[in-house]
Tab-separated table of C-alpha atoms in Angstrom:
chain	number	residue	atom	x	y	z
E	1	UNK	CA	-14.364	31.087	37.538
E	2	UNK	CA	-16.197	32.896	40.193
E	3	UNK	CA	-17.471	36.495	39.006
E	4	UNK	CA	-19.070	39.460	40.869
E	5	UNK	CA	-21.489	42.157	40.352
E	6	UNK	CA	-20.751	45.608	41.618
E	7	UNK	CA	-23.599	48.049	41.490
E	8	UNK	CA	-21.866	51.751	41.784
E	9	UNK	CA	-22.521	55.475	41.274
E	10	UNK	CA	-20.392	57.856	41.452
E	11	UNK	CA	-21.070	61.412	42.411
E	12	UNK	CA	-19.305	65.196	41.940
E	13	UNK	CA	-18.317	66.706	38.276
E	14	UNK	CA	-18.840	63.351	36.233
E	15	UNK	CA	-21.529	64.470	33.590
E	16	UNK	CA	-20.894	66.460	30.320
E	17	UNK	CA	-16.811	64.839	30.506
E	18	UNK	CA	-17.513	61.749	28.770
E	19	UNK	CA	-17.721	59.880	32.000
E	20	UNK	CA	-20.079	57.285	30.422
E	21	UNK	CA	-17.937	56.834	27.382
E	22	UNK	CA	-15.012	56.107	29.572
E	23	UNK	CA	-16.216	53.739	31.567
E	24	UNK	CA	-17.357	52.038	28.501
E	25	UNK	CA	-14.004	51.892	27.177
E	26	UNK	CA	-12.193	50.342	30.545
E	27	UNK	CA	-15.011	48.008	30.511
E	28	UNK	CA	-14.120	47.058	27.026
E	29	UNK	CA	-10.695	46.739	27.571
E	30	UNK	CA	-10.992	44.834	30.875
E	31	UNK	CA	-13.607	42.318	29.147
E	32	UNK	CA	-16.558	42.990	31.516
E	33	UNK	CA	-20.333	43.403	31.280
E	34	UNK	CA	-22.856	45.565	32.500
E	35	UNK	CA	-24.259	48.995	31.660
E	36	UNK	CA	-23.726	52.652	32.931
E	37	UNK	CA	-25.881	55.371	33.003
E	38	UNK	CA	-26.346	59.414	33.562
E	39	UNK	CA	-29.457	60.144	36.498
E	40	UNK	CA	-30.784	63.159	35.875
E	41	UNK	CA	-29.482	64.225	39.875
E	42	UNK	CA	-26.195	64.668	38.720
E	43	UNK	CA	-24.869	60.990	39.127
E	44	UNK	CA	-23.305	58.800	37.116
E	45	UNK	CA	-24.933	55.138	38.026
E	46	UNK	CA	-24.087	51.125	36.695
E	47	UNK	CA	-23.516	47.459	36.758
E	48	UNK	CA	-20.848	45.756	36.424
E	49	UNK	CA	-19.658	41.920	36.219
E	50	UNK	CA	-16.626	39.907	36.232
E	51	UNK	CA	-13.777	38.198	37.820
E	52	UNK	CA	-13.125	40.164	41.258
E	53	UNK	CA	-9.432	41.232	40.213
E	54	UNK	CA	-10.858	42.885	36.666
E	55	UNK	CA	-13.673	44.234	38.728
E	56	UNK	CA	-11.417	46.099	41.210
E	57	UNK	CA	-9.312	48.042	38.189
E	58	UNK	CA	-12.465	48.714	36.909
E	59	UNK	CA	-13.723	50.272	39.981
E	60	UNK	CA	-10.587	52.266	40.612
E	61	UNK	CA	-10.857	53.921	37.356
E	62	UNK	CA	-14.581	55.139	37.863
E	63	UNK	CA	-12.946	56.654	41.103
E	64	UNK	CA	-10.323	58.612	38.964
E	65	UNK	CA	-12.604	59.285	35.756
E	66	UNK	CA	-11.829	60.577	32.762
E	67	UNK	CA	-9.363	63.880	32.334
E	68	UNK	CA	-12.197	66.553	32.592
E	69	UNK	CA	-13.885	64.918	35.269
E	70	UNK	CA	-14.006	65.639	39.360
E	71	UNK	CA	-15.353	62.702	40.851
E	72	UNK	CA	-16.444	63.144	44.617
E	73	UNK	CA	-17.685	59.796	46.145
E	74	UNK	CA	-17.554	56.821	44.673
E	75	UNK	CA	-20.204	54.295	45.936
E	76	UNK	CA	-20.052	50.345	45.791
E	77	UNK	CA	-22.447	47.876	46.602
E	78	UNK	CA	-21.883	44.529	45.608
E	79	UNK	CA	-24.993	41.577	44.080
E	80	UNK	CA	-25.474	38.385	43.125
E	81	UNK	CA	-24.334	38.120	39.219
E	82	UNK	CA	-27.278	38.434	37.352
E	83	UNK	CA	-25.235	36.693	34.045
E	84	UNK	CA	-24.900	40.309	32.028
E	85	UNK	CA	-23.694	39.554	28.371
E	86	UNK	CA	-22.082	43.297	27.114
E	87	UNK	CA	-21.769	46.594	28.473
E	88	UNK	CA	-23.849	49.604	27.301
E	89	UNK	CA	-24.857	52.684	28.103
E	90	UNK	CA	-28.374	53.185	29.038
E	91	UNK	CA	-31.026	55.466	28.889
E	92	UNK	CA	-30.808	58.468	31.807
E	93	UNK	CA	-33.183	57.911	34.803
């Protein structure tokens, strides 16, 4: 099965909504690894890995985010898999 790694952030009103917790929850649900994160500029940043299709709903609901949410820009570039094993939130940078 080929996978992919999509590193994203997404930019506008996505901090203090439960962005982070949301993603963690699609990426639960989709079975996908990788790790999210709040930067202290605003932006919500992460990894994440899996098949392409699984990937791609994933990515479409950090561009909708959760209910409270206003999310701007959404960016995507995509790495070589780098074999992540869960998903987690991580420390803001």
């Amino acid at each position: 099965m080929s996978l992919v790694r999509a590193h994203f952030r997404v930019t506008g009103f996505v901090q203090g909504v439960g962005f982070r917790y949301f993603i963690l929850r699609q990426a639960f649900d989709l079975q996908l690894n990788g790790w999210v994160r709040n930067r202290y500029n605003g932006s919500v940043e992460g990894v994440v890995e899996g098949p392409p299709e699984k990937v791609k709903e994933f990515l479409d609901f950090c561009r909708r985010g959760p209910a409270m949410a206003d999310v701007q820009e959404l960016e995507v570039q995509y790495e070589k898999p780098q074999g992540e094993t869960s998903f987690r939130i991580r420390e803001t940078i």
